[in-house]
Amino acid sequence: MTVAARRKAGWWGVALWLAGLAVCALLVARATVTADISAFLPRSPSAAQQVLVDQLRDGVVSRLVLVGLEGAAPDSLTRLSRATAARLRGDPLIAAVENGERTGRGADAAYLWTNRYLLSPAVTPERFTAEGLRRALEEDLRLLQSPAGMFLKQALPNDPTAEILTLTDRVLGEAGGPASRDGVWVSADGARALLLVQTAAPGFDIDAQQRALALIRAAFEEARAAIASASAAADGAADAGAARLVMTGPGVFSVQTRDRIEADATRSSILATALVAGMLLLVYRSLGALALSLLPTISGTLAGVAAVSLGFGTVHGITLGFGVTLLGETVDYAVYLFTQTLPGQTARDTLRRIWPTLLLGVATSIVGFATLLFSSFSGLAQLGLFSITGLAVALAVTRWVLPVLLPEGFATQRPARLAALLNALTGAAPRLRIPLALATLLSLGWLVHLGPAAWSGELSSLSPVAEADQRLDEALRRDLGAPDVSHLLVIAAPTPDEALAAAERLATPLDALVRQGTLGGYDSPAVHLPSLATQRARQAALPEPDRLRDALAQASRGLPFRPDVFAPFLADVAAARTMPPLTRASLDGTGLKLKLDSLLVRGGSGWTAMLPLRGVADPPALAARLPEDPSARGAVLLNLKEESDRLYRGYRQEALTLALLGGLTITALLAAALRSPRSLVAAVLPLVAAVVITMALLTALGQALSIFHLVGLLLVVGVGSNYSLLFERPEPSPPLRERTVVSVVVANLCAVIGFGTLAFSGIPVLHGIGMTVAIGAFLSLAFAAVLGGPAPMGAGRSGHG
């Protein structure tokens, strides 16, 4: 092929690259970014783990926003609570608002009142006999003298059997709630007014959660301004203006995490790019070469995000934050090309010389990350696809685009001073082999001493939530008495009605455990929507109007009730006998609908009823007694904390297995390519030493290793293999050896800068990856020099000036 034909073909490659960039940019602009932690949970978990995943994604707890109002006088805070709640109620983004007032429970109370005879577990044939009604009426007389007498007096004509009291206690359950001031929830010390908000959107819909949080802030700001203005106009204390809003909860964390990851990724990318650009400008002394050297990184990052968006539908924020890491590795390719292009050579000449080594180094990285694609965890697979795509595209741009864009006669100057210093250091480096061996053995002994304790065994290690936010969450939950879902009883069935019937059967052993004190209480979907068979049985328990009238007359004989006072009761029972059964649609418009949907969920092949347990005093006793009861057959008792940690440990084991498999595959690839035991040992030993000592340093600094440290170690192997291979590659002349050493050192500094900026991230995940790779990459270069040393120059080759 002539030079002209070659250049024409090269420009066609540039056009194809530009078209690909445009497509990738369009896909990235339309990509949906999520911070949902369930992306780092298994795609095909066990039945028990699926319940955990569903709870994290869409359970009732995932939709809760815990709100605190503080910084003002108690009276101002209670007024703010009422005003904020009033502005939120009725908005389609908000399913329910609770702050201690009874205002927000109108629809729920109406549902319970209208359907009390189908909902109350106390409805039995015996309850409506003369004897049963007599006992109910005598209890009514007693309760009329109690603090509940006012409410009972209003309900008595329609409900002498007090079904509504039974349901109110069971469903609306006010016992055990937070402290109250003027009918509004407050913290125990009175310094904070409390609200509990349920969003209508599922917890994993971060955009909807963000809109709901913005609505809460707007409602608070409007309420604060109105109250402060009214107080000032009345010459009262206007301290409401000093009040502030704090929020926590899964939705809050998801929105904050996405924003922080995007901000950290942007900040780290800008800082790393500026530092790397400054260093490369000193090396190249050309703005054009500097701009061209960043093209592989930009192209690889865009292509990686686009591939993840196409492959997974969403891009996790951690994957987005991972983008800055490509700067630390892919900029190396241009560094190798530019730094090793001598005067009188072309970029294509340089590529022909270094291409086999460069291709092998990239292949080792791709093989390492390819193992992540087989992970059952979509978040980890995202990181694998992102890295593989980014590396492959960056290499292709280096190979086929940069040589076309480089100006004719481009060459970098010989870095004389730097080369002399680096040659002296690399020449002396092999003297440190014995200290390095001792340091590696000492580190290995330290890791063996730590054993499993070196690794975090808790799912919370995946959490990107800052410690300050976690402490605020704990404080608000303690003040507010948020639902305790540490223990969960689940039972599956083919249809929702069968699942409800199964949940009803569980009431027998659970009620017994409550009476014994083993259990504080529980919730059940059947409380809000009984099964069809139970509803029909309760309707059948209601007597015909004439029988009920006679029984009521007999029961009230001698009691101080007017003969016609219970006429509404007779009408309500008659209506209940023939009313259509309740369905899920019957709860539309109530806060109970969301609760039912959270406790009765559709799975892959059926439905699951979930019964959260409260106040589990003796978990082992509970786990031992439940299986003994025939009514609990088929039910699974979950300790969500233990199950989540078990899930994480399985995740960690799988990731560790995949990483080891990746390491073995990389070693096999190097062995096949190098075809020399000495070269293989020289390439692998620095990586092994770097990984071992990096792990030891991280644990010695007090860090518990997580899955993301493991991902970082994979990157260390990928980046470090390039250094080992280039150190081992024979060069035909001393000037080329100098340039090779300089290119490797410059590439290493780029990697350390790129990953080092992530080490300053406030997101624990990004911090862990950044610190791991920054340390490991530097050690990989140092150990490659110590264990490899300068390779012999090739014989029979002409030198290059």
JSON list of N, CA and C in Angstrom, two decimals, residues 1-48:
[
{"chain": "A", "resi": 1, "resn": "MET", "atom": "N", "xyz": [0.85, -1.20, 0.00]},
{"chain": "A", "resi": 1, "resn": "MET", "atom": "CA", "xyz": [0.00, 0.00, 0.00]},
{"chain": "A", "resi": 1, "resn": "MET", "atom": "C", "xyz": [0.88, 1.25, 0.00]},
{"chain": "A", "resi": 2, "resn": "THR", "atom": "N", "xyz": [0.59, 2.19, -0.91]},
{"chain": "A", "resi": 2, "resn": "THR", "atom": "CA", "xyz": [1.35, 3.43, -0.99]},
{"chain": "A", "resi": 2, "resn": "THR", "atom": "C", "xyz": [1.09, 4.30, 0.23]},
{"chain": "A", "resi": 3, "resn": "VAL", "atom": "N", "xyz": [1.96, 5.32, 0.40]},
{"chain": "A", "resi": 3, "resn": "VAL", "atom": "CA", "xyz": [1.79, 6.23, 1.53]},
{"chain": "A", "resi": 3, "resn": "VAL", "atom": "C", "xyz": [0.48, 6.99, 1.41]},
{"chain": "A", "resi": 4, "resn": "ALA", "atom": "N", "xyz": [0.15, 7.41, 0.19]},
{"chain": "A", "resi": 4, "resn": "ALA", "atom": "CA", "xyz": [-1.11, 8.15, -0.02]},
{"chain": "A", "resi": 4, "resn": "ALA", "atom": "C", "xyz": [-2.31, 7.28, 0.31]},
{"chain": "A", "resi": 5, "resn": "ALA", "atom": "N", "xyz": [-2.28, 6.02, -0.14]},
{"chain": "A", "resi": 5, "resn": "ALA", "atom": "CA", "xyz": [-3.40, 5.12, 0.14]},
{"chain": "A", "resi": 5, "resn": "ALA", "atom": "C", "xyz": [-3.51, 4.84, 1.64]},
{"chain": "A", "resi": 6, "resn": "ARG", "atom": "N", "xyz": [-2.34, 4.74, 2.26]},
{"chain": "A", "resi": 6, "resn": "ARG", "atom": "CA", "xyz": [-2.36, 4.48, 3.71]},
{"chain": "A", "resi": 6, "resn": "ARG", "atom": "C", "xyz": [-2.96, 5.66, 4.46]},
{"chain": "A", "resi": 7, "resn": "ARG", "atom": "N", "xyz": [-2.59, 6.88, 4.05]},
{"chain": "A", "resi": 7, "resn": "ARG", "atom": "CA", "xyz": [-3.14, 8.06, 4.73]},
{"chain": "A", "resi": 7, "resn": "ARG", "atom": "C", "xyz": [-4.63, 8.20, 4.46]},
{"chain": "A", "resi": 8, "resn": "LYS", "atom": "N", "xyz": [-5.07, 7.86, 3.25]},
{"chain": "A", "resi": 8, "resn": "LYS", "atom": "CA", "xyz": [-6.50, 7.93, 2.94]},
{"chain": "A", "resi": 8, "resn": "LYS", "atom": "C", "xyz": [-7.28, 6.95, 3.81]},
{"chain": "A", "resi": 9, "resn": "ALA", "atom": "N", "xyz": [-6.75, 5.71, 3.94]},
{"chain": "A", "resi": 9, "resn": "ALA", "atom": "CA", "xyz": [-7.41, 4.72, 4.79]},
{"chain": "A", "resi": 9, "resn": "ALA", "atom": "C", "xyz": [-7.41, 5.19, 6.24]},
{"chain": "A", "resi": 10, "resn": "GLY", "atom": "N", "xyz": [-6.33, 5.86, 6.64]},
{"chain": "A", "resi": 10, "resn": "GLY", "atom": "CA", "xyz": [-6.27, 6.38, 8.01]},
{"chain": "A", "resi": 10, "resn": "GLY", "atom": "C", "xyz": [-7.34, 7.42, 8.27]},
{"chain": "A", "resi": 11, "resn": "TRP", "atom": "N", "xyz": [-7.59, 8.30, 7.30]},
{"chain": "A", "resi": 11, "resn": "TRP", "atom": "CA", "xyz": [-8.62, 9.32, 7.49]},
{"chain": "A", "resi": 11, "resn": "TRP", "atom": "C", "xyz": [-10.02, 8.71, 7.52]},
{"chain": "A", "resi": 12, "resn": "TRP", "atom": "N", "xyz": [-10.22, 7.61, 6.79]},
{"chain": "A", "resi": 12, "resn": "TRP", "atom": "CA", "xyz": [-11.49, 6.90, 6.92]},
{"chain": "A", "resi": 12, "resn": "TRP", "atom": "C", "xyz": [-11.67, 6.37, 8.34]},
{"chain": "A", "resi": 13, "resn": "GLY", "atom": "N", "xyz": [-10.56, 5.90, 8.93]},
{"chain": "A", "resi": 13, "resn": "GLY", "atom": "CA", "xyz": [-10.62, 5.45, 10.33]},
{"chain": "A", "resi": 13, "resn": "GLY", "atom": "C", "xyz": [-10.97, 6.58, 11.28]},
{"chain": "A", "resi": 14, "resn": "VAL", "atom": "N", "xyz": [-10.41, 7.78, 11.01]},
{"chain": "A", "resi": 14, "resn": "VAL", "atom": "CA", "xyz": [-10.74, 8.94, 11.84]},
{"chain": "A", "resi": 14, "resn": "VAL", "atom": "C", "xyz": [-12.22, 9.29, 11.72]},
{"chain": "A", "resi": 15, "resn": "ALA", "atom": "N", "xyz": [-12.74, 9.23, 10.50]},
{"chain": "A", "resi": 15, "resn": "ALA", "atom": "CA", "xyz": [-14.17, 9.53, 10.31]},
{"chain": "A", "resi": 15, "resn": "ALA", "atom": "C", "xyz": [-15.04, 8.53, 11.06]},
{"chain": "A", "resi": 16, "resn": "LEU", "atom": "N", "xyz": [-14.66, 7.25, 11.00]},
{"chain": "A", "resi": 16, "resn": "LEU", "atom": "CA", "xyz": [-15.42, 6.23, 11.73]},
{"chain": "A", "resi": 16, "resn": "LEU", "atom": "C", "xyz": [-15.35, 6.48, 13.24]},
{"chain": "A", "resi": 17, "resn": "TRP", "atom": "N", "xyz": [-14.18, 6.89, 13.71]},
{"chain": "A", "resi": 17, "resn": "TRP", "atom": "CA", "xyz": [-14.02, 7.20, 15.14]},
{"chain": "A", "resi": 17, "resn": "TRP", "atom": "C", "xyz": [-14.90, 8.36, 15.57]},
{"chain": "A", "resi": 18, "resn": "LEU", "atom": "N", "xyz": [-14.94, 9.42, 14.75]},
{"chain": "A", "resi": 18, "resn": "LEU", "atom": "CA", "xyz": [-15.77, 10.58, 15.07]},
{"chain": "A", "resi": 18, "resn": "LEU", "atom": "C", "xyz": [-17.25, 10.21, 15.08]},
{"chain": "A", "resi": 19, "resn": "ALA", "atom": "N", "xyz": [-17.66, 9.37, 14.15]},
{"chain": "A", "resi": 19, "resn": "ALA", "atom": "CA", "xyz": [-19.06, 8.93, 14.13]},
{"chain": "A", "resi": 19, "resn": "ALA", "atom": "C", "xyz": [-19.38, 8.11, 15.38]},
{"chain": "A", "resi": 20, "resn": "GLY", "atom": "N", "xyz": [-18.45, 7.24, 15.77]},
{"chain": "A", "resi": 20, "resn": "GLY", "atom": "CA", "xyz": [-18.65, 6.45, 16.98]},
{"chain": "A", "resi": 20, "resn": "GLY", "atom": "C", "xyz": [-18.73, 7.32, 18.22]},
{"chain": "A", "resi": 21, "resn": "LEU", "atom": "N", "xyz": [-17.88, 8.37, 18.27]},
{"chain": "A", "resi": 21, "resn": "LEU", "atom": "CA", "xyz": [-17.93, 9.29, 19.40]},
{"chain": "A", "resi": 21, "resn": "LEU", "atom": "C", "xyz": [-19.29, 9.98, 19.49]},
{"chain": "A", "resi": 22, "resn": "ALA", "atom": "N", "xyz": [-19.83, 10.38, 18.35]},
{"chain": "A", "resi": 22, "resn": "ALA", "atom": "CA", "xyz": [-21.13, 11.06, 18.34]},
{"chain": "A", "resi": 22, "resn": "ALA", "atom": "C", "xyz": [-22.22, 10.14, 18.86]},
{"chain": "A", "resi": 23, "resn": "VAL", "atom": "N", "xyz": [-22.20, 8.88, 18.43]},
{"chain": "A", "resi": 23, "resn": "VAL", "atom": "CA", "xyz": [-23.22, 7.92, 18.89]},
{"chain": "A", "resi": 23, "resn": "VAL", "atom": "C", "xyz": [-23.07, 7.68, 20.39]},
{"chain": "A", "resi": 24, "resn": "CYS", "atom": "N", "xyz": [-21.83, 7.51, 20.85]},
{"chain": "A", "resi": 24, "resn": "CYS", "atom": "CA", "xyz": [-21.61, 7.28, 22.28]},
{"chain": "A", "resi": 24, "resn": "CYS", "atom": "C", "xyz": [-22.04, 8.48, 23.12]},
{"chain": "A", "resi": 25, "resn": "ALA", "atom": "N", "xyz": [-21.74, 9.69, 22.63]},
{"chain": "A", "resi": 25, "resn": "ALA", "atom": "CA", "xyz": [-22.14, 10.90, 23.37]},
{"chain": "A", "resi": 25, "resn": "ALA", "atom": "C", "xyz": [-23.66, 10.99, 23.48]},
{"chain": "A", "resi": 26, "resn": "LEU", "atom": "N", "xyz": [-24.36, 10.60, 22.42]},
{"chain": "A", "resi": 26, "resn": "LEU", "atom": "CA", "xyz": [-25.83, 10.62, 22.45]},
{"chain": "A", "resi": 26, "resn": "LEU", "atom": "C", "xyz": [-26.35, 9.62, 23.47]},
{"chain": "A", "resi": 27, "resn": "LEU", "atom": "N", "xyz": [-25.76, 8.41, 23.48]},
{"chain": "A", "resi": 27, "resn": "LEU", "atom": "CA", "xyz": [-26.19, 7.39, 24.45]},
{"chain": "A", "resi": 27, "resn": "LEU", "atom": "C", "xyz": [-25.89, 7.82, 25.88]},
{"chain": "A", "resi": 28, "resn": "VAL", "atom": "N", "xyz": [-24.75, 8.44, 26.09]},
{"chain": "A", "resi": 28, "resn": "VAL", "atom": "CA", "xyz": [-24.38, 8.89, 27.44]},
{"chain": "A", "resi": 28, "resn": "VAL", "atom": "C", "xyz": [-25.33, 9.99, 27.91]},
{"chain": "A", "resi": 29, "resn": "ALA", "atom": "N", "xyz": [-25.69, 10.90, 27.00]},
{"chain": "A", "resi": 29, "resn": "ALA", "atom": "CA", "xyz": [-26.60, 11.98, 27.37]},
{"chain": "A", "resi": 29, "resn": "ALA", "atom": "C", "xyz": [-27.96, 11.44, 27.79]},
{"chain": "A", "resi": 30, "resn": "ARG", "atom": "N", "xyz": [-28.37, 10.32, 27.23]},
{"chain": "A", "resi": 30, "resn": "ARG", "atom": "CA", "xyz": [-29.68, 9.74, 27.55]},
{"chain": "A", "resi": 30, "resn": "ARG", "atom": "C", "xyz": [-29.60, 8.67, 28.64]},
{"chain": "A", "resi": 31, "resn": "ALA", "atom": "N", "xyz": [-28.41, 8.40, 29.14]},
{"chain": "A", "resi": 31, "resn": "ALA", "atom": "CA", "xyz": [-28.26, 7.33, 30.13]},
{"chain": "A", "resi": 31, "resn": "ALA", "atom": "C", "xyz": [-28.91, 7.72, 31.46]},
{"chain": "A", "resi": 32, "resn": "THR", "atom": "N", "xyz": [-29.46, 6.73, 32.13]},
{"chain": "A", "resi": 32, "resn": "THR", "atom": "CA", "xyz": [-30.05, 6.93, 33.46]},
{"chain": "A", "resi": 32, "resn": "THR", "atom": "C", "xyz": [-29.05, 6.50, 34.51]},
{"chain": "A", "resi": 33, "resn": "VAL", "atom": "N", "xyz": [-28.72, 7.41, 35.42]},
{"chain": "A", "resi": 33, "resn": "VAL", "atom": "CA", "xyz": [-27.75, 7.11, 36.47]},
{"chain": "A", "resi": 33, "resn": "VAL", "atom": "C", "xyz": [-28.50, 6.74, 37.74]},
{"chain": "A", "resi": 34, "resn": "THR", "atom": "N", "xyz": [-28.10, 5.66, 38.38]},
{"chain": "A", "resi": 34, "resn": "THR", "atom": "CA", "xyz": [-28.75, 5.21, 39.61]},
{"chain": "A", "resi": 34, "resn": "THR", "atom": "C", "xyz": [-27.70, 5.01, 40.70]},
{"chain": "A", "resi": 35, "resn": "ALA", "atom": "N", "xyz": [-28.17, 5.08, 41.95]},
{"chain": "A", "resi": 35, "resn": "ALA", "atom": "CA", "xyz": [-27.29, 4.79, 43.09]},
{"chain": "A", "resi": 35, "resn": "ALA", "atom": "C", "xyz": [-27.88, 3.65, 43.90]},
{"chain": "A", "resi": 36, "resn": "ASP", "atom": "N", "xyz": [-28.74, 2.85, 43.28]},
{"chain": "A", "resi": 36, "resn": "ASP", "atom": "CA", "xyz": [-29.44, 1.77, 43.95]},
{"chain": "A", "resi": 36, "resn": "ASP", "atom": "C", "xyz": [-28.45, 0.68, 44.37]},
{"chain": "A", "resi": 37, "resn": "ILE", "atom": "N", "xyz": [-28.38, 0.42, 45.68]},
{"chain": "A", "resi": 37, "resn": "ILE", "atom": "CA", "xyz": [-27.42, -0.57, 46.18]},
{"chain": "A", "resi": 37, "resn": "ILE", "atom": "C", "xyz": [-27.74, -1.98, 45.70]},
{"chain": "A", "resi": 38, "resn": "SER", "atom": "N", "xyz": [-29.00, -2.23, 45.31]},
{"chain": "A", "resi": 38, "resn": "SER", "atom": "CA", "xyz": [-29.36, -3.56, 44.87]},
{"chain": "A", "resi": 38, "resn": "SER", "atom": "C", "xyz": [-28.68, -3.92, 43.55]},
{"chain": "A", "resi": 39, "resn": "ALA", "atom": "N", "xyz": [-28.09, -2.91, 42.85]},
{"chain": "A", "resi": 39, "resn": "ALA", "atom": "CA", "xyz": [-27.31, -3.24, 41.66]},
{"chain": "A", "resi": 39, "resn": "ALA", "atom": "C", "xyz": [-26.09, -4.06, 42.03]},
{"chain": "A", "resi": 40, "resn": "PHE", "atom": "N", "xyz": [-25.67, -3.98, 43.29]},
{"chain": "A", "resi": 40, "resn": "PHE", "atom": "CA", "xyz": [-24.54, -4.77, 43.76]},
{"chain": "A", "resi": 40, "resn": "PHE", "atom": "C", "xyz": [-25.01, -5.95, 44.61]},
{"chain": "A", "resi": 41, "resn": "LEU", "atom": "N", "xyz": [-26.24, -6.41, 44.32]},
{"chain": "A", "resi": 41, "resn": "LEU", "atom": "CA", "xyz": [-26.77, -7.63, 44.90]},
{"chain": "A", "resi": 41, "resn": "LEU", "atom": "C", "xyz": [-27.03, -8.61, 43.76]},
{"chain": "A", "resi": 42, "resn": "PRO", "atom": "N", "xyz": [-27.20, -9.90, 44.05]},
{"chain": "A", "resi": 42, "resn": "PRO", "atom": "CA", "xyz": [-27.22, -10.89, 42.99]},
{"chain": "A", "resi": 42, "resn": "PRO", "atom": "C", "xyz": [-28.43, -10.77, 42.06]},
{"chain": "A", "resi": 43, "resn": "ARG", "atom": "N", "xyz": [-28.18, -11.10, 40.77]},
{"chain": "A", "resi": 43, "resn": "ARG", "atom": "CA", "xyz": [-29.27, -11.08, 39.81]},
{"chain": "A", "resi": 43, "resn": "ARG", "atom": "C", "xyz": [-30.17, -12.30, 39.98]},
{"chain": "A", "resi": 44, "resn": "SER", "atom": "N", "xyz": [-29.64, -13.40, 40.47]},
{"chain": "A", "resi": 44, "resn": "SER", "atom": "CA", "xyz": [-30.42, -14.61, 40.68]},
{"chain": "A", "resi": 44, "resn": "SER", "atom": "C", "xyz": [-30.19, -15.14, 42.09]},
{"chain": "A", "resi": 45, "resn": "PRO", "atom": "N", "xyz": [-30.67, -14.41, 43.10]},
{"chain": "A", "resi": 45, "resn": "PRO", "atom": "CA", "xyz": [-30.43, -14.82, 44.49]},
{"chain": "A", "resi": 45, "resn": "PRO", "atom": "C", "xyz": [-31.34, -15.96, 44.89]},
{"chain": "A", "resi": 46, "resn": "SER", "atom": "N", "xyz": [-31.09, -16.49, 46.08]},
{"chain": "A", "resi": 46, "resn": "SER", "atom": "CA", "xyz": [-31.98, -17.49, 46.65]},
{"chain": "A", "resi": 46, "resn": "SER", "atom": "C", "xyz": [-33.31, -16.83, 47.00]},
{"chain": "A", "resi": 47, "resn": "ALA", "atom": "N", "xyz": [-34.30, -17.66, 47.36]},
{"chain": "A", "resi": 47, "resn": "ALA", "atom": "CA", "xyz": [-35.62, -17.12, 47.70]},
{"chain": "A", "resi": 47, "resn": "ALA", "atom": "C", "xyz": [-35.52, -16.15, 48.88]},
{"chain": "A", "resi": 48, "resn": "ALA", "atom": "N", "xyz": [-34.71, -16.53, 49.88]},
{"chain": "A", "resi": 48, "resn": "ALA", "atom": "CA", "xyz": [-34.56, -15.65, 51.05]},
{"chain": "A", "resi": 48, "resn": "ALA", "atom": "C", "xyz": [-33.86, -14.36, 50.67]}
]
